[in-house]
PDB file of C-alpha atoms in Angstrom:
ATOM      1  CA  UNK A 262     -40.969 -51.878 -37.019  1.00 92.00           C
ATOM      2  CA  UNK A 263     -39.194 -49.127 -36.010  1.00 92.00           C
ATOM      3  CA  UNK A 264     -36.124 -50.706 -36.397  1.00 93.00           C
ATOM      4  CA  UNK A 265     -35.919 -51.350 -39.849  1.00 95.00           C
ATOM      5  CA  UNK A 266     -37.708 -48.098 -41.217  1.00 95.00           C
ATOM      6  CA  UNK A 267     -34.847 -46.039 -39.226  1.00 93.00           C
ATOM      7  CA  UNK A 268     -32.110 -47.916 -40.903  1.00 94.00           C
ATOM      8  CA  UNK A 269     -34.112 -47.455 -44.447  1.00 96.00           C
ATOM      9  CA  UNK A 270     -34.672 -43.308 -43.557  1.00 95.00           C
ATOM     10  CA  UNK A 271     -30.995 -43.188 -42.854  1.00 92.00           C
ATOM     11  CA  UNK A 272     -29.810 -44.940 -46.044  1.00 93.00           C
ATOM     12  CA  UNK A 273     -31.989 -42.976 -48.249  1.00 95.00           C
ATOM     13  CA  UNK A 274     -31.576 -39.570 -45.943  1.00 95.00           C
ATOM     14  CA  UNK A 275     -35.323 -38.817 -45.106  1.00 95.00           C
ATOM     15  CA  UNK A 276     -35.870 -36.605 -42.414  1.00 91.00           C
ATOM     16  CA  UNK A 277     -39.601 -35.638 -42.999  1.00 93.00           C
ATOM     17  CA  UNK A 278     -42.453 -38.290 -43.515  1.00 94.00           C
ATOM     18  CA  UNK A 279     -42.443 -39.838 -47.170  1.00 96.00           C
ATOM     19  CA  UNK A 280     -45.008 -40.287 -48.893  1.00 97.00           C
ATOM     20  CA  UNK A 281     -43.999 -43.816 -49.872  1.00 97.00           C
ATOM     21  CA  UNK A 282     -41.000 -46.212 -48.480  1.00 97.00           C
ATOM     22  CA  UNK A 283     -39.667 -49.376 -49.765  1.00 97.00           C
ATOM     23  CA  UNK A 284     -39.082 -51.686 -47.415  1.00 97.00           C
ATOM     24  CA  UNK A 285     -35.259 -52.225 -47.791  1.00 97.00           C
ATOM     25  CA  UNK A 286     -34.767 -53.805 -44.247  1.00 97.00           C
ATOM     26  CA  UNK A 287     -37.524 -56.282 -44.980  1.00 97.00           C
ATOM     27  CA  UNK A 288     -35.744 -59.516 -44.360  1.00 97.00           C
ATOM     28  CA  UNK A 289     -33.824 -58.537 -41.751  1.00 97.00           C
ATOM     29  CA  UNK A 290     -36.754 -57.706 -39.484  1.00 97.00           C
ATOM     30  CA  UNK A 291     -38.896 -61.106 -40.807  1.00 98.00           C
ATOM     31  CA  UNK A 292     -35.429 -62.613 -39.160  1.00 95.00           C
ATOM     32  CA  UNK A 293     -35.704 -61.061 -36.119  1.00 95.00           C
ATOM     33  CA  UNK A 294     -39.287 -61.446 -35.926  1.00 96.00           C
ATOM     34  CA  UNK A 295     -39.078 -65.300 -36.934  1.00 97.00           C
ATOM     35  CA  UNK A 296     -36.376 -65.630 -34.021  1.00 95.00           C
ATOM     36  CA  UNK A 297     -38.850 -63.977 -31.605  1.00 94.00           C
ATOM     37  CA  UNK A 298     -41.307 -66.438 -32.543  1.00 95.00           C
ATOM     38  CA  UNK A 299     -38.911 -69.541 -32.630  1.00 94.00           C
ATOM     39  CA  UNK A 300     -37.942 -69.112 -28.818  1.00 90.00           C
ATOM     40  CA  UNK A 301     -41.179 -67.601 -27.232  1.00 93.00           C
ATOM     41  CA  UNK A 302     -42.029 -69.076 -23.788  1.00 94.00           C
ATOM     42  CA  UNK A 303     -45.253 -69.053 -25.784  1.00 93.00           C
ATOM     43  CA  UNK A 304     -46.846 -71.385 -28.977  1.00 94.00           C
ATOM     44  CA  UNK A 305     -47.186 -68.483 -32.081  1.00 93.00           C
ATOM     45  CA  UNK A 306     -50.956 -70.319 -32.546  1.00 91.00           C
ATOM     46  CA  UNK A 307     -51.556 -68.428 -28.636  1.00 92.00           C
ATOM     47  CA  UNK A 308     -49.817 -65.409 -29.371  1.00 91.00           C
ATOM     48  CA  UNK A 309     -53.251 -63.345 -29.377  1.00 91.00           C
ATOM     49  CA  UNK A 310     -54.194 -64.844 -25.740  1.00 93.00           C
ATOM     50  CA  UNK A 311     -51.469 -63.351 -24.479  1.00 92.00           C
ATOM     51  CA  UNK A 312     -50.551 -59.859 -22.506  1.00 92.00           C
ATOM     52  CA  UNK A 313     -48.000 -57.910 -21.745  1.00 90.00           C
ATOM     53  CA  UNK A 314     -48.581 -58.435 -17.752  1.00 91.00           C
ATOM     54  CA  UNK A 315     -47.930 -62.088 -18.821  1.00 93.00           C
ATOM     55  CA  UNK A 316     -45.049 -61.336 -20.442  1.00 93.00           C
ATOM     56  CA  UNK A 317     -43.766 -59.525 -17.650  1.00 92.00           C
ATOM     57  CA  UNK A 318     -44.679 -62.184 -15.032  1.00 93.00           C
ATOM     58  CA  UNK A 319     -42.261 -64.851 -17.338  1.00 94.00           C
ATOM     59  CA  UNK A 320     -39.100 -62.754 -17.202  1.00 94.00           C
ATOM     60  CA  UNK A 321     -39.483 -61.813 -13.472  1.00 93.00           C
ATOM     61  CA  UNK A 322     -39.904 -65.502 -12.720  1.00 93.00           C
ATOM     62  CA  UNK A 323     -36.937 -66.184 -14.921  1.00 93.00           C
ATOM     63  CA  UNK A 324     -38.779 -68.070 -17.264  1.00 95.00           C
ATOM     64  CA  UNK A 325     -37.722 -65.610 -19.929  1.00 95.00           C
ATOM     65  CA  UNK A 326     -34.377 -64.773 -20.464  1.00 94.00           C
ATOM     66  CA  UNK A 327     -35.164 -61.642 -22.683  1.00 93.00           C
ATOM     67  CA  UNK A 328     -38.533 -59.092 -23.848  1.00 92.00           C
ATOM     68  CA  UNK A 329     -38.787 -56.698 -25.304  1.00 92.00           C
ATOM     69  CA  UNK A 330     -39.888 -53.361 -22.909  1.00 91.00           C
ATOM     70  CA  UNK A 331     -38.463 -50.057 -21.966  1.00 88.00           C
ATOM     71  CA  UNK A 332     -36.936 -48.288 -19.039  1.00 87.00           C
ATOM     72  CA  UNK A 333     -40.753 -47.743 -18.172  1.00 85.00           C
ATOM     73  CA  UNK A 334     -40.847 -51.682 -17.247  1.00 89.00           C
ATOM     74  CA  UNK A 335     -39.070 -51.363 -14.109  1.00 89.00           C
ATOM     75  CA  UNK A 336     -41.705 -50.283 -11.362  1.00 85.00           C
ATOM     76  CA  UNK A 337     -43.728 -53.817 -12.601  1.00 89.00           C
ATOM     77  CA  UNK A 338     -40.102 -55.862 -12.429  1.00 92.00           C
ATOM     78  CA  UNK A 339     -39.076 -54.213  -8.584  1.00 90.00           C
ATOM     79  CA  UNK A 340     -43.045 -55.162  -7.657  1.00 89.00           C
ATOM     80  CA  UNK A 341     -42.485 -58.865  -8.765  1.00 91.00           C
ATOM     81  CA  UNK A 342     -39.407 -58.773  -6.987  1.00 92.00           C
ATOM     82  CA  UNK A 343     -36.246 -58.553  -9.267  1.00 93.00           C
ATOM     83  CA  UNK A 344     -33.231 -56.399  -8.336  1.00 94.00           C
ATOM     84  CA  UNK A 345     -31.228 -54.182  -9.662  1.00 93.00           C
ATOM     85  CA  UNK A 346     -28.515 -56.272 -11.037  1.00 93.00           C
ATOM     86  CA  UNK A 347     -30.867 -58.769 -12.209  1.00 94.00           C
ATOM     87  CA  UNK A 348     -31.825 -56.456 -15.218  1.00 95.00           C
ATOM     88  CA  UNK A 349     -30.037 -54.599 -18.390  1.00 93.00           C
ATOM     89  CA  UNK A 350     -30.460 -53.607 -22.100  1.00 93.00           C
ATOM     90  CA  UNK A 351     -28.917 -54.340 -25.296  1.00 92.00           C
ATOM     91  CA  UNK A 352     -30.037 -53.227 -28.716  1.00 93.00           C
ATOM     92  CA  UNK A 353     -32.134 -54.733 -30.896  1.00 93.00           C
ATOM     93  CA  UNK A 354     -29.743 -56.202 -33.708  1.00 94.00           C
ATOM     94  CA  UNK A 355     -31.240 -57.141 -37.337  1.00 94.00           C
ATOM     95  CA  UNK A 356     -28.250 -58.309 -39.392  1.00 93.00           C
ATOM     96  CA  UNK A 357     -27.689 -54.186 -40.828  1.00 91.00           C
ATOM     97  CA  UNK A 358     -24.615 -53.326 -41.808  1.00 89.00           C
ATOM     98  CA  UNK A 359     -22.623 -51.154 -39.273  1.00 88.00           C
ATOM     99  CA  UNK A 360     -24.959 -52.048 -36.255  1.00 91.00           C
ATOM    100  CA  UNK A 361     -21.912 -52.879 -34.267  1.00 92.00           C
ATOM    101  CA  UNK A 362     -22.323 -49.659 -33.791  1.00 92.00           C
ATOM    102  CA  UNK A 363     -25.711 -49.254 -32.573  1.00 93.00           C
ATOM    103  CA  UNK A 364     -27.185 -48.012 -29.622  1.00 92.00           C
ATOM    104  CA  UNK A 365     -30.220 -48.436 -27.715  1.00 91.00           C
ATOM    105  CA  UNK A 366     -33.714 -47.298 -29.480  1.00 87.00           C
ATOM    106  CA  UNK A 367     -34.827 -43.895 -27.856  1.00 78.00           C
ATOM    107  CA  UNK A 368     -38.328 -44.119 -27.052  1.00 62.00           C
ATOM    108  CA  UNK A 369     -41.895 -43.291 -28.120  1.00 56.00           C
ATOM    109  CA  UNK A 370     -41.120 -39.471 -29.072  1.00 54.00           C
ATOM    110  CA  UNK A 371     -45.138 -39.306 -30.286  1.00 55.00           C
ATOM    111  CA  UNK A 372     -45.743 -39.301 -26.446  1.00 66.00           C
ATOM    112  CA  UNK A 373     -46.589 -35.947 -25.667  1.00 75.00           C
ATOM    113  CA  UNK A 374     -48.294 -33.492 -22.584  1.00 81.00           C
ATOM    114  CA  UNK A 375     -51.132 -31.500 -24.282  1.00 87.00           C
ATOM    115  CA  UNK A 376     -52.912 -28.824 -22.780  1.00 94.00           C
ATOM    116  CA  UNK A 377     -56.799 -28.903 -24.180  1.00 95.00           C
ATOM    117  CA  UNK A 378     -57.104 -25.794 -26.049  1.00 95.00           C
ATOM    118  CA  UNK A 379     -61.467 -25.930 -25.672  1.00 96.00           C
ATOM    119  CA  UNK A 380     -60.568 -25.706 -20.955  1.00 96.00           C
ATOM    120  CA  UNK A 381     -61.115 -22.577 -19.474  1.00 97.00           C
ATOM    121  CA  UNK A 382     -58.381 -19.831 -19.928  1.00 97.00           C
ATOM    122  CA  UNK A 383     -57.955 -20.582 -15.670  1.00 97.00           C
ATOM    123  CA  UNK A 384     -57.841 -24.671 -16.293  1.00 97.00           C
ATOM    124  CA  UNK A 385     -55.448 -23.794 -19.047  1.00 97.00           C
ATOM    125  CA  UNK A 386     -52.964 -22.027 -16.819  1.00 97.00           C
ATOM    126  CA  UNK A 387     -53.286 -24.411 -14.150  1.00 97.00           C
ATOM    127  CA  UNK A 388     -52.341 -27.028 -16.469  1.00 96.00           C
ATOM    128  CA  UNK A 389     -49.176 -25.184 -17.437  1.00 96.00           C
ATOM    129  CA  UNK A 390     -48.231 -24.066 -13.966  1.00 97.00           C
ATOM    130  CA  UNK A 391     -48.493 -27.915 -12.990  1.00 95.00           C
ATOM    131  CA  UNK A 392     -46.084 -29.062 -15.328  1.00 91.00           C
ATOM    132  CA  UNK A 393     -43.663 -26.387 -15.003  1.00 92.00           C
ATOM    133  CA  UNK A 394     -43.931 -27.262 -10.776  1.00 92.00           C
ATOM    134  CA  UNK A 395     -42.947 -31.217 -12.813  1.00 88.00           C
ATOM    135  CA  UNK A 396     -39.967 -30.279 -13.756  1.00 85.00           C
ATOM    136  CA  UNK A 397     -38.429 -27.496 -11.601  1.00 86.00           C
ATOM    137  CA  UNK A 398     -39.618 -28.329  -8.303  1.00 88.00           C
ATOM    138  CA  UNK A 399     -37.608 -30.786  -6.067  1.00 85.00           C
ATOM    139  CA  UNK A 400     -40.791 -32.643  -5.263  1.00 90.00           C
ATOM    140  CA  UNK A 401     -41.837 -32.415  -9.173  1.00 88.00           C
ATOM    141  CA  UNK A 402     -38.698 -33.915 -10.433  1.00 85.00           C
ATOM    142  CA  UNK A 403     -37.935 -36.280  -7.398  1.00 84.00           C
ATOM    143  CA  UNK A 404     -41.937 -38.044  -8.230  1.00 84.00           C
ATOM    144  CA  UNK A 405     -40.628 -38.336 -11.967  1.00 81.00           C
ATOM    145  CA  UNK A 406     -36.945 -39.362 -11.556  1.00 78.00           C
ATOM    146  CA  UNK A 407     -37.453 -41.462  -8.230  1.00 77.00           C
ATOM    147  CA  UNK A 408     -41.402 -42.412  -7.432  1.00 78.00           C
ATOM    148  CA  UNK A 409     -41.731 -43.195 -11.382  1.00 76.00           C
ATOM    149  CA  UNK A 410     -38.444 -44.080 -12.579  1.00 70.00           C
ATOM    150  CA  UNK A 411     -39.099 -42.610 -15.439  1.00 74.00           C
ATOM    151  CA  UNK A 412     -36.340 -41.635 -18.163  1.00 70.00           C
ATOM    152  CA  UNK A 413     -35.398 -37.718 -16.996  1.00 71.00           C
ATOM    153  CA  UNK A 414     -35.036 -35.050 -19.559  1.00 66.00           C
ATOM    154  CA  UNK A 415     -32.840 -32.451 -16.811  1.00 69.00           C
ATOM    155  CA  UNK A 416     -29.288 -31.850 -18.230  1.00 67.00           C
ATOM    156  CA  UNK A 417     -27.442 -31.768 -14.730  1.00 64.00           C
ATOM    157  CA  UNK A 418     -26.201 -34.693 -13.682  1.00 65.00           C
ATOM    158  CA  UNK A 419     -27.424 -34.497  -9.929  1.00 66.00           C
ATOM    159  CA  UNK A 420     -30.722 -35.821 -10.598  1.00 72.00           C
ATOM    160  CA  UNK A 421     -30.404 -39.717 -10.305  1.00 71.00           C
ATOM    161  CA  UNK A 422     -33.103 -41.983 -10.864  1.00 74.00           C
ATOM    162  CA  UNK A 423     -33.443 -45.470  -9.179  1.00 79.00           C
ATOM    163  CA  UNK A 424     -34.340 -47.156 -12.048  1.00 87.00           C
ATOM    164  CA  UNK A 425     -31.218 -48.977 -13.276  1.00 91.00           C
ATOM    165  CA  UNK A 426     -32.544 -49.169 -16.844  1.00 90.00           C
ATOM    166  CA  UNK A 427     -32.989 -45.760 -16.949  1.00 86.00           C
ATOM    167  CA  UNK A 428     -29.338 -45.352 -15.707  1.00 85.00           C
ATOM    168  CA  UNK A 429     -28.056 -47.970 -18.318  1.00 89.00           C
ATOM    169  CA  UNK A 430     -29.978 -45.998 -20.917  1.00 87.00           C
ATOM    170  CA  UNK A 431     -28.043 -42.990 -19.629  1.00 83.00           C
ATOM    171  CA  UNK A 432     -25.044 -44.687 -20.035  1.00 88.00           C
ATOM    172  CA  UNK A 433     -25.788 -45.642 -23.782  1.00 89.00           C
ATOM    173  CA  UNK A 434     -26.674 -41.942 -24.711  1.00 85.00           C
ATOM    174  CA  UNK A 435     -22.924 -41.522 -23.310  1.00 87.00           C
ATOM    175  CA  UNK A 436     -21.147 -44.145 -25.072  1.00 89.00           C
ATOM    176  CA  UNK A 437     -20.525 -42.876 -28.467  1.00 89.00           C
ATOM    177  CA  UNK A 438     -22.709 -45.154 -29.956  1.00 91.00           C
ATOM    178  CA  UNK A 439     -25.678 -44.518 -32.265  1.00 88.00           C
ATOM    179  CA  UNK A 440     -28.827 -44.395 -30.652  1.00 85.00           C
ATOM    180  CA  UNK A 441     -32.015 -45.694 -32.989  1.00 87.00           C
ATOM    181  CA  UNK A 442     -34.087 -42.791 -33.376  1.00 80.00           C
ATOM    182  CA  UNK A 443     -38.071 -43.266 -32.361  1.00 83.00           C
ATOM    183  CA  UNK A 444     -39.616 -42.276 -35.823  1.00 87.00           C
ATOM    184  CA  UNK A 445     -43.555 -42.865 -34.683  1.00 86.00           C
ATOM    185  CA  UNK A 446     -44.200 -39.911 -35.784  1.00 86.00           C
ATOM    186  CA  UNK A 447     -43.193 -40.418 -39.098  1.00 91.00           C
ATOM    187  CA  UNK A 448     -45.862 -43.253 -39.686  1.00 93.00           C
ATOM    188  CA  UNK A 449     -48.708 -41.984 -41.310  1.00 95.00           C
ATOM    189  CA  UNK A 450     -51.640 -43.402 -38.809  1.00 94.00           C
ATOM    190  CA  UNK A 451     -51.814 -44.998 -35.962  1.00 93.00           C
ATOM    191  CA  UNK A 452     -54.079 -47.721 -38.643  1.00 96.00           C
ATOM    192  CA  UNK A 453     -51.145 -48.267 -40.298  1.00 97.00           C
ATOM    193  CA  UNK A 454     -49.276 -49.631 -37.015  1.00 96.00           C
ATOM    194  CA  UNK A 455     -52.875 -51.567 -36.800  1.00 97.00           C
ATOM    195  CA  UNK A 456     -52.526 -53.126 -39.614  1.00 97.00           C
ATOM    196  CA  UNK A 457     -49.130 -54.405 -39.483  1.00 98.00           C
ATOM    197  CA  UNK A 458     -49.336 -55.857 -36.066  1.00 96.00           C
ATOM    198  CA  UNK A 459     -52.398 -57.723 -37.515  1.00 97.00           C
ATOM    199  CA  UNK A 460     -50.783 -58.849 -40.483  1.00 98.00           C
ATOM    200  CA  UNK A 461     -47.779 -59.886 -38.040  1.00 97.00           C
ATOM    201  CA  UNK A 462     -49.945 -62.133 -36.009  1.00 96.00           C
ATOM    202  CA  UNK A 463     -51.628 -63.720 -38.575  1.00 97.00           C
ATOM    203  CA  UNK A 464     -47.707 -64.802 -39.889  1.00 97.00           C
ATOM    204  CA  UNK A 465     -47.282 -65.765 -36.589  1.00 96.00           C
ATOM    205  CA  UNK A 466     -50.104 -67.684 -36.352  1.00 94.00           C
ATOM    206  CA  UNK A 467     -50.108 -69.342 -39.716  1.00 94.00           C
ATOM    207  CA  UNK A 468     -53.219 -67.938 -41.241  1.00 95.00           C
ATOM    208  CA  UNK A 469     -51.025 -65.210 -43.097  1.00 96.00           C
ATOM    209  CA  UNK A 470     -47.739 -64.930 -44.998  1.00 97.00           C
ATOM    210  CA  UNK A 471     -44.987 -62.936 -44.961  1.00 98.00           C
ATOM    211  CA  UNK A 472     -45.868 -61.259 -47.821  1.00 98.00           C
ATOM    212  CA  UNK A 473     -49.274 -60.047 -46.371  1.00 98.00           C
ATOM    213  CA  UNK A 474     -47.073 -58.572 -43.808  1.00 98.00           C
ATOM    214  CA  UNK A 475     -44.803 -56.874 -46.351  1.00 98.00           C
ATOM    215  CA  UNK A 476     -48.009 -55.476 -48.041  1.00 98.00           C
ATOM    216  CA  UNK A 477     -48.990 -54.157 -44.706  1.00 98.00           C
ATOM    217  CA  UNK A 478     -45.616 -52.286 -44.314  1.00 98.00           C
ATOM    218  CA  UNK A 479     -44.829 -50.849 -47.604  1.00 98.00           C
ATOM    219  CA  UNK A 480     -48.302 -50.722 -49.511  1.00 98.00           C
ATOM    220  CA  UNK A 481     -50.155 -49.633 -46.540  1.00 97.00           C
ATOM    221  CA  UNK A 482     -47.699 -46.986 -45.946  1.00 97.00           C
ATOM    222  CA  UNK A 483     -49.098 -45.348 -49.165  1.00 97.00           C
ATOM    223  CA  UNK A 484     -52.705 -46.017 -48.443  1.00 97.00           C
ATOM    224  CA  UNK A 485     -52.766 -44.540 -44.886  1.00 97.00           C
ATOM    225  CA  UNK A 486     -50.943 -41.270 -46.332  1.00 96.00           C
ATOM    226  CA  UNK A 487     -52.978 -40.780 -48.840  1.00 96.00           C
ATOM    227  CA  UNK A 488     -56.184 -40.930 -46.465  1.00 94.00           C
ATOM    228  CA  UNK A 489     -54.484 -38.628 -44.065  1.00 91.00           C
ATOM    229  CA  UNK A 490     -53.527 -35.873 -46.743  1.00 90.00           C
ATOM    230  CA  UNK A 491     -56.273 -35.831 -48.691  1.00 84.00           C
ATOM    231  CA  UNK A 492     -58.004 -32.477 -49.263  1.00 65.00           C
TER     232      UNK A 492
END
């Protein structure tokens, strides 16, 4: 869902959560949701018996050719025994106008480290001194970049990870093209995201329509604000 509500922010130049969108790109995710559906290794009627460790069990064993995962994946791929060069990433396309030019999405920016404000003033520091050790210390940033694979926020370019989706991500952010912005925090609950993946597999299933699901997107949108500004 991301997908579409980025190209609909950009067209109509939002920057800070709306109170209301309108569901421009619409069709063109239903059309890249219906293709999903049409070649799934899986029946859309046992959609909701399904998991994610499944999923990742079909592309390792080639049964998939494509799913849909981040740079986060790799650790389960190497563990089921895929290489390197037996992975990459491409963008997800949905028919808009000028995604020729369209890079990979850029993750789930509502991820974030907290420190717990109610800890002890010692806990508190600790906290903070451990995730400054994260990210300055050799040992810090080889556990993320290396042990993890995770996707490295250091500027220098000596820190290499051995994930290669992480270094083909790299190599998008360098490319000229237009990364998809993750706008998660821009939705107005995590209910609303609820909602719509519910409305989704009901489509999927057949005990919904697409216009439940549109309902879910663009009237929902206004319902979950509403509940989470209201005095």
């Amino acid at each position: 869902a991301n997908i579409p509500l980025s190209y609909e922010f950009k067209e109509d130049g939002v920057t800070t959560q709306p109170e209301t969108i309108k569901g421009t790109y619409l069709p063109n995710f239903k059309n890249i949701f219906d293709l999903y559906l049409k070649d799934s290794t899986t029946a859309p009627s046992q959609l909701s018996s399904k998991t994610g460790n499944d999923a990742n069990s079909e592309f390792a064993l080639g049964e998939a050719a494509f799913y849909q995962n981040g740079t986060w994946a790799w650790a389960d791929l190497q563990k089921a025994g895929m290489k390197p060069d037996q992975v990459g990433m491409l963008p997800i396309y949905i028919g808009a106008k000028g995604e020729e030019n369209q890079g990979l999405a850029t993750a789930s920016s509502e991820n974030c480290l907290c420190v717990n404000a109610k800890a002890s003033e010692a806990d508190q520091k600790a906290s903070k001194d451990f995730l400054n050790w994260v990210v300055t210390s050799d040992e810090g940033i080889k556990a993320l970049s290396e042990d993890m694979g995770f996707t490295t926020p250091f500027k220098t370019d000596k820190v290499k990870s051995d994930n290669p989706l992480v270094e083909e991500a790299v190599e998008d952010s360098k490319s000229g093209k237009q990364q998809v912005a993750g706008n998660f925090t821009m939705m107005p609950s995590e209910e609303w995201q609820n909602q719509l993946g519910q409305a989704m597999l009901a489509y999927a299933q057949g005990t919904g329509s697409w216009d439940d699901v549109r309902k879910a997107f663009v009237d929902n949108w206004k319902t979950e604000y509403d509940n989470a500004h209201a005095n």
